[in-house]
Amino acid sequence: MKRDSGYSTMAAQQKQEEKLWDAVKTSAMVLGTGLLIFTAFMNSASWYVQKIWETSGNFWQTAWLNLYNLFEGKEWSLFLFGAALVPALAFWCFNGILMVADVTGKPTFITRYRIQLGKNDPVDTKKLRQAIYTALFNQFFISLPMLVPMFHVMKWWGNTFSKELPTFQWFLVELSIFTVTEEILFYYSHRLVHLPLLYKHIHKKHHEWTAPIGVVSIYAHPIEHILSNTLPVMTGPMIMGSHIVSIAAWFSLALITTSISHCGYHLPFLPSPEFHDFHHLKFNQCYGVLGVLDYLHGTDTVFRQTKAYERHRVLLSFTPLSESIPETPKRAE
C-alpha cells in the first residue's frame, strides 16, 4: 500500500511538472508572439511616421532655413531664441491658462478636474504673485546665465547650428536619452535636497505649496533650481550634441510636462499629475519623474496603497477621476 502511495505521489508530481512546463512553453510562445507583433508594429509605425515627417520635411527644413537666414546665421542669437525664448513662451502660455482657472475658478472644464478638492479654490493671489516673481527670477537670473556655458559646449560639438535638421527617428532616440538622463539626475538631486539640512535651507521653499499649481514647478531656491530643475534637463542635449531645434523642442516639452505634474488638475488626455501631486502632499514619496527609480528604491510604497495610485493614469474620458475613483470616506471617530 505504501509503495502504491509513493508511486501515486511521484506520478502526481510528474504531472504537475508537465503542467508547469506546458504553462512555461505556452507563456513563452504567447510572449514571443506578442513581442514579434509589437516589434513589427513599432517598426511599421516608425516607418509611417518617418514617411509623414519626410513628406512635410521640406516645409520644416525650409522654415528652419528661413529662421537661420533671418538671424543671419548668428549662432548666439539662434541659441537664445531656441533655448530661452521658445521654451519660456511655451511655459507662460500654458501656465497663463492654468492661472486663469486657479484665480477665477473658470472655465469649469479645467477646474472640475482638481485633484485636491477644496484646495486653491480659488488660489491665494498673494502666494501666486510670490510664485510668479520667483519663477521669473529663476528664469532670468539662473537659467539664462546657465545657457552661456551650454552654448560653448554645443559649439564644441559643432552640430547644433547645422543647416540640415535631424531626422525624426534620430530625434526620438535623443528624446529617449534626454528622458532617462533627466530621470536619473532629477531623482537623486531631489533625494539630496530632502536631506534634513538641505531641506530646511533650500527645498522647503518649494514645499510651501502642499497643493501645487503649474507655475510652482520652477518656484524654488536658486540652488535647487540649478541642481534639480535646470541641470537634469540641460545635460542630455549636451551629451548628445543636439541640434538647436531638438533643444528647443525638448526644453519646451520638459517645462510643459513639469507644469502638468504641478498643475493640480488631472485633465483628460494629458499625463497624470497624481504622482508628483502626492509628493507635495506627503513629502517623502514619489521623488522622480517617471517613477522607475522610485519603484527600484521603494520610495513609492505608500503611494501604491492609495486611491491616488489607482487614479495615476491617462484620463481617456471626460469624467473626473475624483468622481469615478473617489477617496475612501474617513471613519467617524
Coordinates of N, CA, C and O in Angstrom, one line a residue, residues 102-205:
D102 N -7.1 79.0 -11.9 CA -6.7 79.0 -10.5 C -7.3 80.2 -9.8 O -7.8 80.1 -8.6
V103 N -7.3 81.3 -10.4 CA -7.8 82.6 -9.8 C -9.3 82.8 -9.9 O -10.0 83.2 -8.9
T104 N -9.9 82.4 -11.0 CA -11.3 82.7 -11.3 C -12.2 81.5 -11.1 O -13.4 81.6 -10.9
G105 N -11.6 80.3 -11.1 CA -12.5 79.1 -11.0 C -13.1 78.7 -12.3 O -14.0 77.8 -12.3
K106 N -12.7 79.4 -13.3 CA -13.3 79.2 -14.7 C -12.2 79.0 -15.7 O -11.1 79.6 -15.5
P107 N -12.3 78.3 -16.7 CA -13.5 77.5 -17.1 C -13.7 76.2 -16.2 O -12.7 75.7 -15.8
T108 N -14.9 75.8 -16.0 CA -15.2 74.6 -15.2 C -14.6 73.4 -15.9 O -14.4 72.4 -15.2
F109 N -14.4 73.5 -17.2 CA -13.8 72.3 -17.9 C -12.4 72.0 -17.3 O -12.0 70.8 -17.3
I110 N -11.8 73.0 -16.8 CA -10.5 72.7 -16.2 C -10.7 72.4 -14.7 O -10.2 71.4 -14.1
T111 N -11.4 73.3 -14.0 CA -11.4 73.2 -12.5 C -12.2 72.0 -12.0 O -11.9 71.6 -10.8
R112 N -13.0 71.4 -12.8 CA -13.7 70.2 -12.3 C -12.8 69.0 -12.2 O -13.1 68.0 -11.6
Y113 N -11.6 69.1 -12.7 CA -10.6 68.0 -12.7 C -9.6 68.2 -11.5 O -8.5 67.6 -11.5
R114 N -9.9 69.1 -10.6 CA -9.0 69.4 -9.5 C -8.7 68.1 -8.7 O -9.6 67.3 -8.4
I115 N -7.4 67.9 -8.3 CA -7.0 66.7 -7.6 C -7.3 66.8 -6.1 O -8.0 65.9 -5.6
Q116 N -6.8 67.8 -5.5 CA -7.0 68.0 -4.1 C -8.2 69.0 -3.9 O -8.1 70.2 -4.0
L117 N -9.4 68.3 -3.7 CA -10.6 69.1 -3.7 C -10.7 70.1 -2.6 O -10.3 69.8 -1.4
G118 N -11.1 71.3 -2.9 CA -11.2 72.3 -1.9 C -9.9 73.1 -1.7 O -9.9 74.1 -1.0
K119 N -8.8 72.7 -2.3 CA -7.6 73.4 -2.2 C -7.4 74.4 -3.4 O -7.8 74.0 -4.5
N120 N -6.8 75.5 -3.2 CA -6.6 76.5 -4.2 C -7.9 76.9 -5.0 O -7.9 77.0 -6.2
D121 N -9.0 77.0 -4.3 CA -10.3 77.2 -4.9 C -11.0 78.4 -4.2 O -11.9 78.2 -3.5
P122 N -10.6 79.6 -4.6 CA -9.5 80.0 -5.5 C -8.1 80.0 -4.9 O -8.0 80.0 -3.6
V123 N -7.1 80.2 -5.7 CA -5.7 80.3 -5.2 C -5.5 81.6 -4.4 O -6.1 82.6 -4.7
D124 N -4.6 81.5 -3.5 CA -4.3 82.7 -2.7 C -3.4 83.6 -3.6 O -2.3 83.3 -4.0
T125 N -4.0 84.8 -4.0 CA -3.3 85.7 -5.0 C -2.0 86.2 -4.5 O -1.1 86.4 -5.3
K126 N -1.8 86.4 -3.2 CA -0.6 86.9 -2.7 C 0.5 85.8 -2.9 O 1.6 86.1 -3.3
K127 N 0.2 84.5 -2.6 CA 1.1 83.4 -2.8 C 1.4 83.3 -4.3 O 2.6 83.0 -4.6
L128 N 0.4 83.5 -5.1 CA 0.6 83.3 -6.5 C 1.6 84.4 -7.1 O 2.4 84.0 -7.9
R129 N 1.4 85.6 -6.6 CA 2.3 86.7 -7.1 C 3.8 86.3 -6.7 O 4.7 86.5 -7.5
Q130 N 3.9 85.8 -5.4 CA 5.3 85.5 -5.0 C 5.9 84.3 -5.8 O 7.0 84.3 -6.2
A131 N 5.0 83.4 -6.2 CA 5.4 82.3 -7.1 C 5.9 82.8 -8.4 O 6.9 82.3 -9.0
I132 N 5.1 83.7 -9.0 CA 5.4 84.3 -10.3 C 6.7 85.0 -10.3 O 7.6 84.9 -11.2
Y133 N 6.9 85.9 -9.2 CA 8.2 86.6 -9.1 C 9.4 85.7 -9.0 O 10.4 85.9 -9.7
T134 N 9.2 84.6 -8.2 CA 10.3 83.7 -8.0 C 10.6 82.9 -9.3 O 11.8 82.7 -9.7
A135 N 9.6 82.5 -10.1 CA 9.7 81.8 -11.3 C 10.4 82.7 -12.3 O 11.4 82.3 -13.1
L136 N 10.1 84.0 -12.4 CA 10.7 84.9 -13.3 C 12.2 85.1 -13.0 O 13.1 85.2 -13.8
F137 N 12.4 85.3 -11.7 CA 13.8 85.4 -11.2 C 14.7 84.2 -11.6 O 15.8 84.4 -12.1
N138 N 14.1 83.0 -11.4 CA 14.9 81.8 -11.7 C 15.1 81.7 -13.2 O 16.2 81.3 -13.7
Q139 N 14.2 82.2 -14.0 CA 14.4 82.1 -15.5 C 15.4 83.1 -16.0 O 16.3 82.7 -16.8
F140 N 15.3 84.3 -15.5 CA 16.2 85.4 -16.0 C 17.6 85.4 -15.4 O 18.6 85.7 -16.0
F141 N 17.7 85.1 -14.1 CA 18.9 85.2 -13.4 C 19.6 83.9 -13.0 O 20.8 83.9 -12.6
I142 N 19.0 82.8 -13.3 CA 19.6 81.4 -13.1 C 19.7 80.7 -14.4 O 20.8 80.4 -14.9
S143 N 18.5 80.4 -15.0 CA 18.5 79.6 -16.2 C 19.2 80.3 -17.4 O 20.0 79.7 -18.1
L144 N 19.0 81.6 -17.6 CA 19.6 82.3 -18.7 C 21.1 82.3 -18.6 O 21.8 82.0 -19.6
P145 N 21.7 82.7 -17.5 CA 23.2 82.7 -17.4 C 23.7 81.2 -17.6 O 24.9 81.1 -18.1
M146 N 23.0 80.2 -17.2 CA 23.5 78.8 -17.4 C 23.5 78.4 -18.9 O 24.2 77.4 -19.2
L147 N 22.8 79.2 -19.7 CA 22.9 78.9 -21.2 C 24.2 79.3 -21.8 O 24.6 78.8 -22.9
V148 N 25.0 80.2 -21.1 CA 26.3 80.6 -21.7 C 27.2 79.4 -21.7 O 27.8 79.2 -22.8
P149 N 27.5 78.7 -20.6 CA 28.4 77.6 -20.8 C 27.9 76.5 -21.7 O 28.6 75.8 -22.4
M150 N 26.5 76.3 -21.6 CA 25.9 75.3 -22.5 C 26.2 75.7 -24.0 O 26.5 74.8 -24.8
F151 N 26.1 76.9 -24.3 CA 26.3 77.4 -25.7 C 27.7 77.0 -26.2 O 27.9 76.5 -27.3
H152 N 28.7 77.2 -25.3 CA 30.1 76.8 -25.7 C 30.3 75.3 -25.8 O 31.0 74.9 -26.7
V153 N 29.6 74.5 -25.0 CA 29.6 73.1 -25.1 C 29.0 72.7 -26.5 O 29.6 71.8 -27.2
M154 N 27.9 73.3 -26.8 CA 27.2 72.9 -28.1 C 28.1 73.4 -29.3 O 28.1 72.7 -30.3
K155 N 28.7 74.5 -29.2 CA 29.6 75.0 -30.2 C 30.8 74.0 -30.4 O 31.2 73.7 -31.6
W156 N 31.3 73.4 -29.3 CA 32.3 72.5 -29.4 C 31.9 71.2 -30.2 O 32.7 70.7 -31.0
W157 N 30.7 70.8 -30.0 CA 30.1 69.6 -30.7 C 30.1 69.9 -32.2 O 30.3 69.1 -33.1
G158 N 29.7 71.1 -32.6 CA 29.7 71.6 -34.0 C 28.4 71.2 -34.8 O 28.4 71.4 -36.0
N159 N 27.4 70.6 -34.1 CA 26.2 70.1 -34.9 C 25.0 71.0 -34.6 O 24.0 70.9 -35.3
T160 N 25.1 71.8 -33.6 CA 23.9 72.5 -33.0 C 23.3 73.4 -34.0 O 22.0 73.6 -34.1
F161 N 24.1 74.1 -34.9 CA 23.5 75.1 -35.8 C 23.6 74.6 -37.2 O 23.7 75.5 -38.1
S162 N 23.6 73.3 -37.4 CA 23.7 72.8 -38.8 C 22.5 73.3 -39.6 O 21.3 73.4 -39.1
K163 N 22.7 73.5 -40.9 CA 21.5 73.9 -41.7 C 20.6 72.8 -42.1 O 19.5 73.0 -42.6
E164 N 21.0 71.5 -41.8 CA 20.2 70.4 -42.0 C 19.6 69.9 -40.7 O 20.3 69.7 -39.7
L165 N 18.3 69.7 -40.7 CA 17.6 69.3 -39.5 C 17.9 67.8 -39.3 O 18.1 67.0 -40.2
P166 N 17.8 67.3 -38.0 CA 18.0 65.9 -37.7 C 16.7 65.1 -38.2 O 15.6 65.7 -38.3
T167 N 16.9 63.8 -38.5 CA 15.7 63.0 -38.9 C 14.8 62.8 -37.7 O 15.2 63.0 -36.5
F168 N 13.6 62.5 -37.9 CA 12.6 62.3 -36.9 C 13.0 61.1 -36.0 O 12.9 61.2 -34.8
Q169 N 13.5 60.0 -36.6 CA 13.9 58.9 -35.9 C 15.1 59.2 -34.9 O 15.1 58.8 -33.8
W170 N 16.0 60.0 -35.4 CA 17.1 60.4 -34.5 C 16.6 61.3 -33.4 O 17.1 61.2 -32.2
F171 N 15.7 62.2 -33.6 CA 15.1 63.0 -32.6 C 14.4 62.1 -31.5 O 14.6 62.4 -30.3
L172 N 13.8 61.0 -31.9 CA 13.2 60.1 -30.9 C 14.2 59.4 -30.1 O 14.0 59.2 -28.9
V173 N 15.3 59.0 -30.7 CA 16.5 58.5 -30.0 C 17.0 59.5 -28.9 O 17.2 59.1 -27.7
E174 N 17.2 60.7 -29.4 CA 17.6 61.8 -28.4 C 16.6 62.0 -27.3 O 17.0 62.1 -26.1
L175 N 15.3 62.0 -27.7 CA 14.3 62.2 -26.7 C 14.3 61.1 -25.6 O 14.2 61.4 -24.4
S176 N 14.6 59.9 -26.0 CA 14.7 58.8 -25.0 C 15.8 59.0 -24.1 O 15.7 58.8 -22.9
I177 N 17.0 59.4 -24.6 CA 18.2 59.6 -23.8 C 18.0 60.8 -22.9 O 18.4 60.8 -21.7
F178 N 17.4 61.9 -23.4 CA 17.1 63.1 -22.6 C 16.2 62.7 -21.4 O 16.5 63.1 -20.3
T179 N 15.2 61.9 -21.6 CA 14.2 61.5 -20.6 C 14.9 60.6 -19.5 O 14.7 60.9 -18.3
V180 N 15.7 59.7 -19.9 CA 16.4 58.8 -19.0 C 17.4 59.6 -18.2 O 17.5 59.5 -16.9
T181 N 18.1 60.5 -18.8 CA 19.1 61.3 -18.1 C 18.4 62.2 -17.1 O 18.9 62.4 -16.0
E182 N 17.3 62.8 -17.5 CA 16.6 63.7 -16.6 C 16.1 62.9 -15.4 O 16.2 63.3 -14.2
E183 N 15.5 61.7 -15.6 CA 15.0 60.9 -14.5 C 16.1 60.6 -13.5 O 15.9 60.7 -12.3
I184 N 17.3 60.2 -14.0 CA 18.4 59.8 -13.1 C 18.8 61.1 -12.3 O 18.9 61.0 -11.0
L185 N 19.1 62.1 -13.0 CA 19.7 63.3 -12.3 C 18.6 64.0 -11.4 O 19.0 64.4 -10.3
F186 N 17.4 64.0 -11.8 CA 16.4 64.7 -11.0 C 16.1 63.8 -9.8 O 16.0 64.4 -8.7
Y187 N 16.0 62.5 -9.9 CA 15.6 61.7 -8.8 C 16.7 61.9 -7.7 O 16.3 62.1 -6.5
Y188 N 17.9 61.7 -8.0 CA 19.0 61.7 -7.0 C 19.2 63.1 -6.4 O 19.5 63.3 -5.2
S189 N 19.1 64.1 -7.3 CA 19.3 65.5 -6.7 C 18.1 65.9 -5.9 O 18.2 66.6 -4.9
H190 N 16.9 65.3 -6.2 CA 15.7 65.6 -5.4 C 15.8 64.9 -4.1 O 15.5 65.5 -3.0
R191 N 16.3 63.7 -4.1 CA 16.5 63.0 -2.8 C 17.6 63.7 -1.9 O 17.4 63.8 -0.7
L192 N 18.6 64.3 -2.6 CA 19.6 65.0 -1.9 C 19.0 66.2 -1.2 O 19.3 66.4 0.0
V193 N 18.2 67.0 -1.8 CA 17.7 68.2 -1.2 C 16.6 67.9 -0.2 O 16.1 68.8 0.5
H194 N 16.2 66.6 0.0 CA 15.3 66.2 1.0 C 16.1 65.8 2.3 O 15.4 65.4 3.3
L195 N 17.4 65.8 2.2 CA 18.2 65.6 3.5 C 17.8 66.7 4.4 O 17.7 67.9 4.0
P196 N 17.7 66.5 5.7 CA 17.2 67.5 6.7 C 17.8 68.9 6.6 O 17.1 69.9 6.5
L197 N 19.2 68.9 6.5 CA 19.8 70.2 6.5 C 19.5 71.0 5.2 O 19.2 72.2 5.2
L198 N 19.6 70.3 4.0 CA 19.3 70.9 2.7 C 17.8 71.2 2.6 O 17.4 72.2 2.0
Y199 N 17.0 70.3 3.2 CA 15.5 70.6 3.1 C 15.2 71.9 3.8 O 14.5 72.7 3.3
K200 N 15.8 72.0 5.0 CA 15.4 73.2 5.8 C 15.8 74.5 5.2 O 15.1 75.5 5.2
H201 N 17.0 74.5 4.5 CA 17.5 75.8 4.0 C 17.3 76.0 2.5 O 17.4 77.1 2.0
I202 N 16.9 74.9 1.8 CA 16.8 75.0 0.3 C 15.4 74.5 -0.2 O 14.7 75.3 -0.8
H203 N 15.1 73.3 0.1 CA 14.0 72.7 -0.6 C 12.6 73.0 0.0 O 11.6 72.9 -0.6
K204 N 12.7 73.5 1.3 CA 11.4 73.8 2.0 C 10.6 74.8 1.2 O 9.4 74.8 1.3
K205 N 11.3 75.7 0.6 CA 10.6 76.8 -0.2 C 9.6 76.2 -1.2 O 8.5 76.6 -1.3

